[in-house]
């Protein structure tokens, strides 16, 4: 038995790994399946096949695994698709460790195909595209080598170099063809069994919670993933970096360790929510929260007045969702989704605002201090502020002092009994939550109403939109100024308000996010409407509604180009078909045989069971039958016509049949006259 | 009937191809069912691969020409070497397997890579089940390139005749008496001493007279060696296949005569053949054996011989 080509096996194993990775990136495949597959892959790549000696026994062991997975699905502990994917991974692992035969290789690659399909069902990530591409390339190379290896006689070398190039070219064409199919296959969906895809690459880290706890380390600040995209109207065209606060929610109660809100959630769900009266020159925002955001809290530029028209993005498309009001001016989407988009109207910065609807308890809470607050905090605040009576001026004094005297750092010592005391009097360094907490509480000790706000700060311009990263998460202070509403005062040094990620990492992630954005809009969210637009775009350029340009009379140049390309394609196809060797008129030759057999049967000389025309002709010749000389040239002409050497000429079939008919008549007459 | 129904190109789905099609169908259903664009993407790739397989396999079978190079003696019931010469005018071809069409010959030859221009000789071990002329119609060239999902076949019409000799190794009876007598004392064909000086030694054949063994040399060589002299005793045998035999009896007789002729010719005798309607003059040597085998192969197929002529 020939030793299988090592390169082919390595390619096969790696293609299976790519297929498994397409499922694994969804983070839904259980750890035990991951570990088992990884071990099997490592062993297989070293060239060892330990299950080769007992393929049937190990295959039987898969049955209990299937049973356990079924039980897990039946008991609701595991999703059906996840269970199927896990089982496919285990089957692939078993096959990888079995002896390499043609059947095994085929099974490995087909299981890989199933895993790719499973990956498509589990994940919508850009990485899936890479896995799919890797699988397509590696599996094609492996299969191609297997085909050639099987055809090479034993003892001869497999022409690996000669095979690789055409295979790679073919794979490239297949991938291009896949893209064309993808664009053109009509998006007709029955929409009967829909799964929810994973939220994104890795876990979302910028999610909002009901509390803000001081302490820990500020790793979020170094996360460059994009969580929000917004299009603003009016568009600050020339502003590359916004210095804007994107508020998510506010907190009014501090217990010494963490911030929370006393306001209760409202049961009513609405499609539009008005938080405060509008004003002139409101800023309109069309906001998209991306999967990396990982929360259902709405974000809006300060100070939001109206929010609504929210859509939830799911793997099957977008659907409308309603909003729920919670305490702390927080709004949440009612439905879960991969991402969300919605519209917001915010008051322009500097506008006097309504503080919002607060009951007396909530209003009193704006001055509440933790029971164990260090008395030095108030002393410090008084020393800095002096006898300033204006809340905003006091807040600005404190803010400037904090920025001047305290250091910004993301390296903290972890959970402490009194993090504020540690920040103000011990370490004198902290992150935005420490600065904002210190400012808020110091204001409260002086009798100024204030609260903590969390959200994001900044915004980079990308194209016509602004993006906000997870590292832009920020906390600041709202000071209630009588007659002007809540005013934002930020105690964090300005240089540290936006994300603190490494520049090169930020660039790489930006690139990845841009490609992922294209992937999502062009692939994951590709729809029937996009198909129509694509087809329409082949003949008509998209119209700019803002342009007053008149439509040109007659078809546009694009239509001519498309028509030209189609004509060229048709011409090429016709040329190709006309260059192909002309097939013999199959029907003509077959009809000739049918007619001959019919005539022979009518004459009482039917072909025997399984006897071809050649056999009949040979028999007649052997038996010196009078019809032999007529049938032999006819049979020869049939074979010539059948195998493409000399097609039957026009009228030749009828002529030969006429000759046969005459010969049969003559034979019949001769038979009758010889009869006694 | 099979020949009649066969189009110039045939496409057959392999075992893996069948599963591949089922998976494609399943992914298509899944894509329709869920509207998941990634499943549409996978479906696009699967369909694209199917089309690519068709195009590449077609390119493999284009611009090919085949001729038969010939074979060494083909004996019924045992593999014999058969060769085709394969040429490609332009482009490369991969994973081609060759076999004869519509004939009871089993076995096929293969070539992994066929570059343009050079003639490549493909060797195959074929086996014919029975003696006689085999009418060759054409050569079947099949490829599963590029991915082994489909086997595309093209038949190259190439008429010819392969003569299959009778089966070897049939336990035959002792040959009948020689047609012409011997010289000397021996009356039995095994007791033929020859005359003249010692010409050489050779290994004692099965059934040969043990009295001709050179014992001294045999003892030193460790095997039985027979003495050959300048003038060996030659006998002339005329073997016969009687008229009237048919089917299995005819086959057995042909095999028996072939084996007898082989043994006698090996022993250095002259052997002739008496066949219904044909007579071969006695002769010796391997050329005579080939003539005898050819004649025996045609017995019962005389009308085809006339056609072939």
mmCIF file of N, CA, C and O in Angstrom, chain A residues 106 110 113 117 120 123-124 140 143-144 147 151-153 159 162 166 170 174 177-178 181-182 187-193 316 519 523-524 526 576 580 593-594 597 612 622 638 642-643, chain B residues 1 3-8 16 19-20 23 29 32-42 44-48 51-52 58 62 94-95 110-113 137 144-148 157 303:
data_model
loop_
_atom_site.group_PDB
_atom_site.id
_atom_site.type_symbol
_atom_site.label_atom_id
_atom_site.label_comp_id
_atom_site.label_asym_id
_atom_site.label_seq_id
_atom_site.Cartn_x
_atom_site.Cartn_y
_atom_site.Cartn_z
ATOM 1 N N UNK A 106 -12.049 11.865 2.554
ATOM 2 C CA UNK A 106 -13.308 12.475 2.114
ATOM 3 C C UNK A 106 -14.182 12.847 3.298
ATOM 4 O O UNK A 106 -14.763 13.933 3.347
ATOM 5 N N UNK A 110 -15.527 16.497 4.390
ATOM 6 C CA UNK A 110 -16.973 16.756 4.406
ATOM 7 C C UNK A 110 -17.436 17.194 5.798
ATOM 8 O O UNK A 110 -18.306 18.058 5.915
ATOM 9 N N UNK A 113 -16.691 20.667 5.980
ATOM 10 C CA UNK A 113 -17.707 21.457 5.286
ATOM 11 C C UNK A 113 -18.916 21.702 6.203
ATOM 12 O O UNK A 113 -19.468 22.806 6.267
ATOM 13 N N UNK A 117 -20.413 25.223 7.717
ATOM 14 C CA UNK A 117 -21.827 25.609 7.718
ATOM 15 C C UNK A 117 -22.281 25.936 9.137
ATOM 16 O O UNK A 117 -23.034 26.896 9.360
ATOM 17 N N UNK A 120 -21.068 29.283 10.054
ATOM 18 C CA UNK A 120 -21.902 30.328 9.445
ATOM 19 C C UNK A 120 -23.159 30.560 10.264
ATOM 20 O O UNK A 120 -23.672 31.675 10.354
ATOM 21 N N UNK A 123 -21.811 32.280 13.866
ATOM 22 C CA UNK A 123 -21.041 33.514 13.965
ATOM 23 C C UNK A 123 -21.187 34.370 12.724
ATOM 24 O O UNK A 123 -21.360 33.855 11.620
ATOM 25 N N UNK A 124 -21.091 35.651 12.901
ATOM 26 C CA UNK A 124 -21.147 36.549 11.749
ATOM 27 C C UNK A 124 -19.897 37.401 11.668
ATOM 28 O O UNK A 124 -19.920 38.500 11.158
ATOM 29 N N UNK A 140 -9.063 22.507 -0.969
ATOM 30 C CA UNK A 140 -8.932 22.320 -2.414
ATOM 31 C C UNK A 140 -7.563 21.745 -2.752
ATOM 32 O O UNK A 140 -7.459 20.817 -3.563
ATOM 33 N N UNK A 143 -7.528 18.068 -1.607
ATOM 34 C CA UNK A 143 -8.333 17.198 -2.462
ATOM 35 C C UNK A 143 -7.667 17.007 -3.826
ATOM 36 O O UNK A 143 -7.643 15.904 -4.379
ATOM 37 N N UNK A 144 -7.147 18.100 -4.372
ATOM 38 C CA UNK A 144 -6.485 18.017 -5.673
ATOM 39 C C UNK A 144 -5.285 17.087 -5.632
ATOM 40 O O UNK A 144 -5.088 16.257 -6.525
ATOM 41 N N UNK A 147 -6.458 13.492 -5.544
ATOM 42 C CA UNK A 147 -6.912 13.006 -6.855
ATOM 43 C C UNK A 147 -5.720 12.605 -7.716
ATOM 44 O O UNK A 147 -5.705 11.538 -8.340
ATOM 45 N N UNK A 151 -4.126 8.742 -9.054
ATOM 46 C CA UNK A 151 -3.940 8.392 -10.465
ATOM 47 C C UNK A 151 -2.503 8.010 -10.787
ATOM 48 O O UNK A 151 -2.250 7.353 -11.797
ATOM 49 N N UNK A 152 -1.577 8.418 -9.944
ATOM 50 C CA UNK A 152 -0.164 8.115 -10.220
ATOM 51 C C UNK A 152 0.097 6.635 -9.929
ATOM 52 O O UNK A 152 -0.297 6.139 -8.874
ATOM 53 N N UNK A 153 0.722 5.920 -10.859
ATOM 54 C CA UNK A 153 1.006 4.497 -10.611
ATOM 55 C C UNK A 153 1.918 4.322 -9.408
ATOM 56 O O UNK A 153 2.741 5.206 -9.118
ATOM 57 N N UNK A 159 3.457 14.427 -8.772
ATOM 58 C CA UNK A 159 3.953 15.716 -9.286
ATOM 59 C C UNK A 159 3.372 16.904 -8.529
ATOM 60 O O UNK A 159 2.510 17.628 -9.032
ATOM 61 N N UNK A 162 3.810 20.535 -10.061
ATOM 62 C CA UNK A 162 2.983 20.765 -11.253
ATOM 63 C C UNK A 162 1.523 20.946 -10.892
ATOM 64 O O UNK A 162 0.775 21.640 -11.586
ATOM 65 N N UNK A 166 -1.949 25.084 -10.845
ATOM 66 C CA UNK A 166 -3.329 25.095 -11.374
ATOM 67 C C UNK A 166 -4.374 24.982 -10.285
ATOM 68 O O UNK A 166 -5.458 25.544 -10.409
ATOM 69 N N UNK A 170 -7.272 27.564 -9.708
ATOM 70 C CA UNK A 170 -8.668 27.097 -9.667
ATOM 71 C C UNK A 170 -9.364 27.555 -8.401
ATOM 72 O O UNK A 170 -10.524 27.962 -8.426
ATOM 73 N N UNK A 174 -12.621 29.800 -7.972
ATOM 74 C CA UNK A 174 -13.778 29.336 -7.188
ATOM 75 C C UNK A 174 -14.215 30.396 -6.188
ATOM 76 O O UNK A 174 -15.416 30.616 -5.981
ATOM 77 N N UNK A 177 -15.925 33.049 -8.058
ATOM 78 C CA UNK A 177 -17.251 32.523 -8.420
ATOM 79 C C UNK A 177 -18.191 32.539 -7.227
ATOM 80 O O UNK A 177 -19.373 32.848 -7.357
ATOM 81 N N UNK A 178 -17.631 32.219 -6.052
ATOM 82 C CA UNK A 178 -18.467 32.231 -4.838
ATOM 83 C C UNK A 178 -18.994 33.635 -4.583
ATOM 84 O O UNK A 178 -20.160 33.820 -4.221
ATOM 85 N N UNK A 181 -21.759 34.266 -7.067
ATOM 86 C CA UNK A 181 -22.969 33.547 -6.645
ATOM 87 C C UNK A 181 -23.619 34.280 -5.477
ATOM 88 O O UNK A 181 -24.833 34.442 -5.428
ATOM 89 N N UNK A 182 -22.773 34.690 -4.553
ATOM 90 C CA UNK A 182 -23.297 35.359 -3.364
ATOM 91 C C UNK A 182 -24.084 36.609 -3.744
ATOM 92 O O UNK A 182 -25.148 36.881 -3.189
ATOM 93 N N UNK A 187 -32.173 36.488 -2.708
ATOM 94 C CA UNK A 187 -32.340 36.373 -1.253
ATOM 95 C C UNK A 187 -33.808 36.123 -0.918
ATOM 96 O O UNK A 187 -34.543 37.028 -0.554
ATOM 97 N N UNK A 188 -34.188 34.891 -1.116
ATOM 98 C CA UNK A 188 -35.557 34.524 -0.767
ATOM 99 C C UNK A 188 -35.472 33.694 0.497
ATOM 100 O O UNK A 188 -34.864 32.632 0.505
ATOM 101 N N UNK A 189 -36.036 34.189 1.555
ATOM 102 C CA UNK A 189 -35.895 33.503 2.828
ATOM 103 C C UNK A 189 -37.247 33.049 3.360
ATOM 104 O O UNK A 189 -38.201 33.800 3.365
ATOM 105 N N UNK A 190 -37.288 31.791 3.786
ATOM 106 C CA UNK A 190 -38.515 31.306 4.429
ATOM 107 C C UNK A 190 -38.591 31.807 5.860
ATOM 108 O O UNK A 190 -39.639 31.849 6.468
ATOM 109 N N UNK A 191 -37.416 32.080 6.410
ATOM 110 C CA UNK A 191 -37.365 32.696 7.732
ATOM 111 C C UNK A 191 -38.027 31.851 8.802
ATOM 112 O O UNK A 191 -38.779 32.347 9.621
ATOM 113 N N UNK A 192 -37.790 30.557 8.750
ATOM 114 C CA UNK A 192 -38.478 29.672 9.690
ATOM 115 C C UNK A 192 -37.621 29.323 10.915
ATOM 116 O O UNK A 192 -38.117 29.147 11.992
ATOM 117 N N UNK A 193 -36.348 29.145 10.722
ATOM 118 C CA UNK A 193 -35.498 28.766 11.855
ATOM 119 C C UNK A 193 -34.329 29.718 11.958
ATOM 120 O O UNK A 193 -33.373 29.594 11.231
ATOM 121 N N UNK A 316 -31.307 38.138 11.078
ATOM 122 C CA UNK A 316 -32.277 38.041 9.988
ATOM 123 C C UNK A 316 -32.750 39.398 9.509
ATOM 124 O O UNK A 316 -33.643 39.495 8.687
ATOM 125 N N UNK A 519 -17.515 44.210 5.763
ATOM 126 C CA UNK A 519 -17.988 42.824 5.826
ATOM 127 C C UNK A 519 -19.451 42.782 6.269
ATOM 128 O O UNK A 519 -20.274 42.084 5.702
ATOM 129 N N UNK A 523 -21.736 41.862 3.345
ATOM 130 C CA UNK A 523 -21.950 40.411 3.372
ATOM 131 C C UNK A 523 -23.055 40.041 4.366
ATOM 132 O O UNK A 523 -24.086 39.501 3.992
ATOM 133 N N UNK A 524 -22.811 40.353 5.634
ATOM 134 C CA UNK A 524 -23.747 39.880 6.659
ATOM 135 C C UNK A 524 -25.137 40.499 6.467
ATOM 136 O O UNK A 524 -26.147 39.819 6.594
ATOM 137 N N UNK A 526 -26.246 41.842 3.616
ATOM 138 C CA UNK A 526 -26.600 41.913 2.195
ATOM 139 C C UNK A 526 -28.035 41.405 2.006
ATOM 140 O O UNK A 526 -28.407 40.365 2.535
ATOM 141 N N UNK A 576 -16.213 29.923 -27.932
ATOM 142 C CA UNK A 576 -15.751 28.736 -27.215
ATOM 143 C C UNK A 576 -16.526 27.498 -27.661
ATOM 144 O O UNK A 576 -15.953 26.450 -27.934
ATOM 145 N N UNK A 580 -15.258 24.002 -29.918
ATOM 146 C CA UNK A 580 -15.287 22.643 -29.384
ATOM 147 C C UNK A 580 -15.533 21.656 -30.513
ATOM 148 O O UNK A 580 -16.248 21.953 -31.464
ATOM 149 N N UNK A 593 -30.303 3.168 -35.300
ATOM 150 C CA UNK A 593 -30.302 1.843 -34.671
ATOM 151 C C UNK A 593 -31.713 1.419 -34.300
ATOM 152 O O UNK A 593 -32.111 0.265 -34.534
ATOM 153 N N UNK A 594 -32.472 2.352 -33.756
ATOM 154 C CA UNK A 594 -33.854 2.015 -33.387
ATOM 155 C C UNK A 594 -34.645 1.547 -34.607
ATOM 156 O O UNK A 594 -35.386 0.560 -34.554
ATOM 157 N N UNK A 597 -33.529 -1.924 -35.735
ATOM 158 C CA UNK A 597 -34.056 -2.980 -34.856
ATOM 159 C C UNK A 597 -35.547 -3.199 -35.089
ATOM 160 O O UNK A 597 -36.033 -4.326 -35.066
ATOM 161 N N UNK A 612 -26.208 -6.308 -29.168
ATOM 162 C CA UNK A 612 -26.123 -4.997 -29.805
ATOM 163 C C UNK A 612 -26.192 -5.171 -31.313
ATOM 164 O O UNK A 612 -26.167 -6.299 -31.835
ATOM 165 N N UNK A 622 -21.383 -14.369 -39.598
ATOM 166 C CA UNK A 622 -20.880 -15.702 -39.241
ATOM 167 C C UNK A 622 -21.762 -16.792 -39.822
ATOM 168 O O UNK A 622 -21.286 -17.800 -40.327
ATOM 169 N N UNK A 638 -22.947 3.273 -38.430
ATOM 170 C CA UNK A 638 -23.528 3.675 -37.133
ATOM 171 C C UNK A 638 -22.414 3.929 -36.114
ATOM 172 O O UNK A 638 -22.405 4.950 -35.408
ATOM 173 N N UNK A 642 -21.534 7.288 -34.310
ATOM 174 C CA UNK A 642 -21.748 7.298 -32.870
ATOM 175 C C UNK A 642 -20.528 7.840 -32.129
ATOM 176 O O UNK A 642 -20.616 8.541 -31.141
ATOM 177 N N UNK A 643 -19.339 7.492 -32.628
ATOM 178 C CA UNK A 643 -18.131 7.905 -31.929
ATOM 179 C C UNK A 643 -17.503 9.149 -32.524
ATOM 180 O O UNK A 643 -16.365 9.464 -32.243
ATOM 181 N N UNK B 1 -25.692 -2.412 -26.338
ATOM 182 C CA UNK B 1 -26.657 -1.456 -25.831
ATOM 183 C C UNK B 1 -25.974 -0.305 -25.055
ATOM 184 O O UNK B 1 -26.314 0.851 -25.208
ATOM 185 N N UNK B 3 -22.982 0.757 -25.501
ATOM 186 C CA UNK B 3 -22.292 1.623 -26.447
ATOM 187 C C UNK B 3 -23.256 2.603 -27.087
ATOM 188 O O UNK B 3 -22.923 3.754 -27.344
ATOM 189 N N UNK B 4 -24.472 2.117 -27.307
ATOM 190 C CA UNK B 4 -25.461 2.979 -27.962
ATOM 191 C C UNK B 4 -25.877 4.120 -27.061
ATOM 192 O O UNK B 4 -26.153 5.225 -27.518
ATOM 193 N N UNK B 5 -25.932 3.838 -25.818
ATOM 194 C CA UNK B 5 -26.440 4.849 -24.884
ATOM 195 C C UNK B 5 -25.352 5.803 -24.398
ATOM 196 O O UNK B 5 -25.618 6.716 -23.659
ATOM 197 N N UNK B 6 -24.132 5.547 -24.831
ATOM 198 C CA UNK B 6 -23.048 6.336 -24.269
ATOM 199 C C UNK B 6 -22.809 7.632 -25.055
ATOM 200 O O UNK B 6 -22.522 7.581 -26.246
ATOM 201 N N UNK B 7 -22.924 8.776 -24.425
ATOM 202 C CA UNK B 7 -22.618 10.026 -25.124
ATOM 203 C C UNK B 7 -21.100 10.235 -25.168
ATOM 204 O O UNK B 7 -20.355 9.529 -24.483
ATOM 205 N N UNK B 8 -20.620 11.210 -25.951
ATOM 206 C CA UNK B 8 -19.174 11.417 -26.054
ATOM 207 C C UNK B 8 -18.515 11.749 -24.721
ATOM 208 O O UNK B 8 -17.391 11.420 -24.501
ATOM 209 N N UNK B 16 -17.800 10.631 -2.767
ATOM 210 C CA UNK B 16 -17.643 11.884 -2.031
ATOM 211 C C UNK B 16 -18.463 12.993 -2.691
ATOM 212 O O UNK B 16 -19.012 13.856 -2.004
ATOM 213 N N UNK B 19 -22.037 12.902 -1.448
ATOM 214 C CA UNK B 19 -22.183 13.533 -0.132
ATOM 215 C C UNK B 19 -22.049 15.051 -0.255
ATOM 216 O O UNK B 19 -22.756 15.806 0.414
ATOM 217 N N UNK B 20 -21.142 15.458 -1.108
ATOM 218 C CA UNK B 20 -20.934 16.904 -1.322
ATOM 219 C C UNK B 20 -22.229 17.551 -1.822
ATOM 220 O O UNK B 20 -22.621 18.630 -1.358
ATOM 221 N N UNK B 23 -24.666 17.814 0.999
ATOM 222 C CA UNK B 23 -24.313 18.933 1.883
ATOM 223 C C UNK B 23 -24.691 20.266 1.230
ATOM 224 O O UNK B 23 -25.229 21.169 1.878
ATOM 225 N N UNK B 29 -30.790 24.750 1.675
ATOM 226 C CA UNK B 29 -32.033 24.789 2.453
ATOM 227 C C UNK B 29 -31.864 25.657 3.695
ATOM 228 O O UNK B 29 -32.738 26.456 4.037
ATOM 229 N N UNK B 32 -31.899 29.287 2.738
ATOM 230 C CA UNK B 32 -33.273 29.735 2.448
ATOM 231 C C UNK B 32 -34.082 29.859 3.721
ATOM 232 O O UNK B 32 -34.883 30.774 3.899
ATOM 233 N N UNK B 33 -33.849 28.894 4.607
ATOM 234 C CA UNK B 33 -34.657 28.822 5.814
ATOM 235 C C UNK B 33 -34.354 29.979 6.770
ATOM 236 O O UNK B 33 -35.260 30.573 7.349
ATOM 237 N N UNK B 34 -33.057 30.255 6.904
ATOM 238 C CA UNK B 34 -32.679 31.239 7.915
ATOM 239 C C UNK B 34 -32.430 32.629 7.330
ATOM 240 O O UNK B 34 -32.460 33.612 8.053
ATOM 241 N N UNK B 35 -32.149 32.674 6.026
ATOM 242 C CA UNK B 35 -31.795 33.955 5.434
ATOM 243 C C UNK B 35 -30.408 34.408 5.863
ATOM 244 O O UNK B 35 -30.047 35.569 5.674
ATOM 245 N N UNK B 36 -29.639 33.480 6.439
ATOM 246 C CA UNK B 36 -28.290 33.812 6.910
ATOM 247 C C UNK B 36 -27.370 34.010 5.709
ATOM 248 O O UNK B 36 -27.149 33.094 4.927
ATOM 249 N N UNK B 37 -26.842 35.205 5.582
ATOM 250 C CA UNK B 37 -26.013 35.509 4.415
ATOM 251 C C UNK B 37 -24.732 34.709 4.394
ATOM 252 O O UNK B 37 -24.175 34.459 3.323
ATOM 253 N N UNK B 38 -24.235 34.319 5.535
ATOM 254 C CA UNK B 38 -22.999 33.536 5.543
ATOM 255 C C UNK B 38 -23.254 32.150 4.959
ATOM 256 O O UNK B 38 -22.383 31.578 4.302
ATOM 257 N N UNK B 39 -24.447 31.626 5.204
ATOM 258 C CA UNK B 39 -24.792 30.351 4.573
ATOM 259 C C UNK B 39 -24.909 30.533 3.065
ATOM 260 O O UNK B 39 -24.539 29.649 2.287
ATOM 261 N N UNK B 40 -25.416 31.685 2.637
ATOM 262 C CA UNK B 40 -25.445 31.976 1.201
ATOM 263 C C UNK B 40 -24.023 32.036 0.647
ATOM 264 O O UNK B 40 -23.756 31.602 -0.474
ATOM 265 N N UNK B 41 -23.135 32.570 1.444
ATOM 266 C CA UNK B 41 -21.733 32.664 1.017
ATOM 267 C C UNK B 41 -21.135 31.263 0.852
ATOM 268 O O UNK B 41 -20.470 30.963 -0.151
ATOM 269 N N UNK B 42 -21.401 30.405 1.851
ATOM 270 C CA UNK B 42 -20.910 29.023 1.773
ATOM 271 C C UNK B 42 -21.552 28.316 0.576
ATOM 272 O O UNK B 42 -20.884 27.606 -0.179
ATOM 273 N N UNK B 44 -22.617 29.678 -2.130
ATOM 274 C CA UNK B 44 -21.975 30.209 -3.337
ATOM 275 C C UNK B 44 -20.663 29.504 -3.611
ATOM 276 O O UNK B 44 -20.356 29.143 -4.746
ATOM 277 N N UNK B 45 -19.908 29.261 -2.553
ATOM 278 C CA UNK B 45 -18.613 28.584 -2.722
ATOM 279 C C UNK B 45 -18.827 27.147 -3.199
ATOM 280 O O UNK B 45 -18.130 26.666 -4.106
ATOM 281 N N UNK B 46 -19.797 26.472 -2.609
ATOM 282 C CA UNK B 46 -20.050 25.080 -2.988
ATOM 283 C C UNK B 46 -20.484 24.987 -4.451
ATOM 284 O O UNK B 46 -20.008 24.129 -5.206
ATOM 285 N N UNK B 47 -21.377 25.883 -4.855
ATOM 286 C CA UNK B 47 -21.843 25.863 -6.248
ATOM 287 C C UNK B 47 -20.712 26.228 -7.197
ATOM 288 O O UNK B 47 -20.559 25.645 -8.279
ATOM 289 N N UNK B 48 -19.930 27.185 -6.777
ATOM 290 C CA UNK B 48 -18.806 27.623 -7.605
ATOM 291 C C UNK B 48 -17.835 26.467 -7.826
ATOM 292 O O UNK B 48 -17.313 26.277 -8.930
ATOM 293 N N UNK B 51 -19.156 24.023 -10.469
ATOM 294 C CA UNK B 51 -18.964 24.510 -11.842
ATOM 295 C C UNK B 51 -17.486 24.444 -12.226
ATOM 296 O O UNK B 51 -17.122 24.013 -13.325
ATOM 297 N N UNK B 52 -16.646 24.846 -11.294
ATOM 298 C CA UNK B 52 -15.208 24.817 -11.570
ATOM 299 C C UNK B 52 -14.750 23.387 -11.862
ATOM 300 O O UNK B 52 -13.932 23.153 -12.758
ATOM 301 N N UNK B 58 -13.193 19.246 -17.964
ATOM 302 C CA UNK B 58 -13.368 19.327 -19.418
ATOM 303 C C UNK B 58 -12.056 19.758 -20.077
ATOM 304 O O UNK B 58 -11.657 19.219 -21.112
ATOM 305 N N UNK B 62 -9.536 17.763 -23.011
ATOM 306 C CA UNK B 62 -9.476 18.390 -24.335
ATOM 307 C C UNK B 62 -8.078 18.219 -24.912
ATOM 308 O O UNK B 62 -7.108 18.035 -24.197
ATOM 309 N N UNK B 94 -4.364 16.416 -15.744
ATOM 310 C CA UNK B 94 -4.018 15.795 -14.466
ATOM 311 C C UNK B 94 -4.951 14.621 -14.187
ATOM 312 O O UNK B 94 -6.114 14.630 -14.614
ATOM 313 N N UNK B 95 -4.417 13.690 -13.454
ATOM 314 C CA UNK B 95 -5.193 12.578 -12.892
ATOM 315 C C UNK B 95 -6.039 11.871 -13.949
ATOM 316 O O UNK B 95 -7.256 11.807 -13.827
ATOM 317 N N UNK B 110 -2.901 4.722 -15.229
ATOM 318 C CA UNK B 110 -3.107 6.098 -14.797
ATOM 319 C C UNK B 110 -1.884 6.959 -15.012
ATOM 320 O O UNK B 110 -0.765 6.454 -15.114
ATOM 321 N N UNK B 111 -2.146 8.256 -15.096
ATOM 322 C CA UNK B 111 -1.057 9.224 -15.188
ATOM 323 C C UNK B 111 -1.444 10.423 -14.325
ATOM 324 O O UNK B 111 -2.583 10.892 -14.392
ATOM 325 N N UNK B 112 -0.507 10.869 -13.502
ATOM 326 C CA UNK B 112 -0.800 11.981 -12.601
ATOM 327 C C UNK B 112 -0.770 13.329 -13.292
ATOM 328 O O UNK B 112 -1.648 14.155 -13.109
ATOM 329 N N UNK B 113 0.231 13.535 -14.124
ATOM 330 C CA UNK B 113 0.383 14.834 -14.778
ATOM 331 C C UNK B 113 0.833 14.604 -16.210
ATOM 332 O O UNK B 113 1.804 13.890 -16.454
ATOM 333 N N UNK B 137 -12.735 -1.306 -29.245
ATOM 334 C CA UNK B 137 -13.548 -0.253 -29.875
ATOM 335 C C UNK B 137 -12.932 1.121 -29.641
ATOM 336 O O UNK B 137 -12.845 1.943 -30.549
ATOM 337 N N UNK B 144 -10.863 12.611 -12.498
ATOM 338 C CA UNK B 144 -11.641 13.133 -11.365
ATOM 339 C C UNK B 144 -11.078 14.491 -10.942
ATOM 340 O O UNK B 144 -11.452 15.009 -9.901
ATOM 341 N N UNK B 145 -10.159 15.001 -11.741
ATOM 342 C CA UNK B 145 -9.603 16.324 -11.489
ATOM 343 C C UNK B 145 -10.726 17.364 -11.493
ATOM 344 O O UNK B 145 -11.652 17.216 -12.283
ATOM 345 N N UNK B 146 -10.755 18.370 -10.656
ATOM 346 C CA UNK B 146 -9.701 18.727 -9.712
ATOM 347 C C UNK B 146 -9.919 18.218 -8.282
ATOM 348 O O UNK B 146 -8.970 18.093 -7.540
ATOM 349 N N UNK B 147 -11.158 17.939 -7.892
ATOM 350 C CA UNK B 147 -11.383 17.679 -6.465
ATOM 351 C C UNK B 147 -11.946 16.299 -6.173
ATOM 352 O O UNK B 147 -12.293 16.014 -5.037
ATOM 353 N N UNK B 148 -12.075 15.476 -7.204
ATOM 354 C CA UNK B 148 -12.551 14.121 -6.967
ATOM 355 C C UNK B 148 -14.034 14.029 -6.694
ATOM 356 O O UNK B 148 -14.507 13.015 -6.185
ATOM 357 N N UNK B 157 -12.517 6.875 -29.911
ATOM 358 C CA UNK B 157 -12.732 5.711 -30.775
ATOM 359 C C UNK B 157 -11.400 5.254 -31.368
ATOM 360 O O UNK B 157 -10.694 6.045 -31.988
ATOM 361 N N UNK B 303 -14.339 -16.477 -38.234
ATOM 362 C CA UNK B 303 -15.016 -15.421 -39.014
ATOM 363 C C UNK B 303 -14.503 -14.032 -38.636
ATOM 364 O O UNK B 303 -14.367 -13.145 -39.478
#
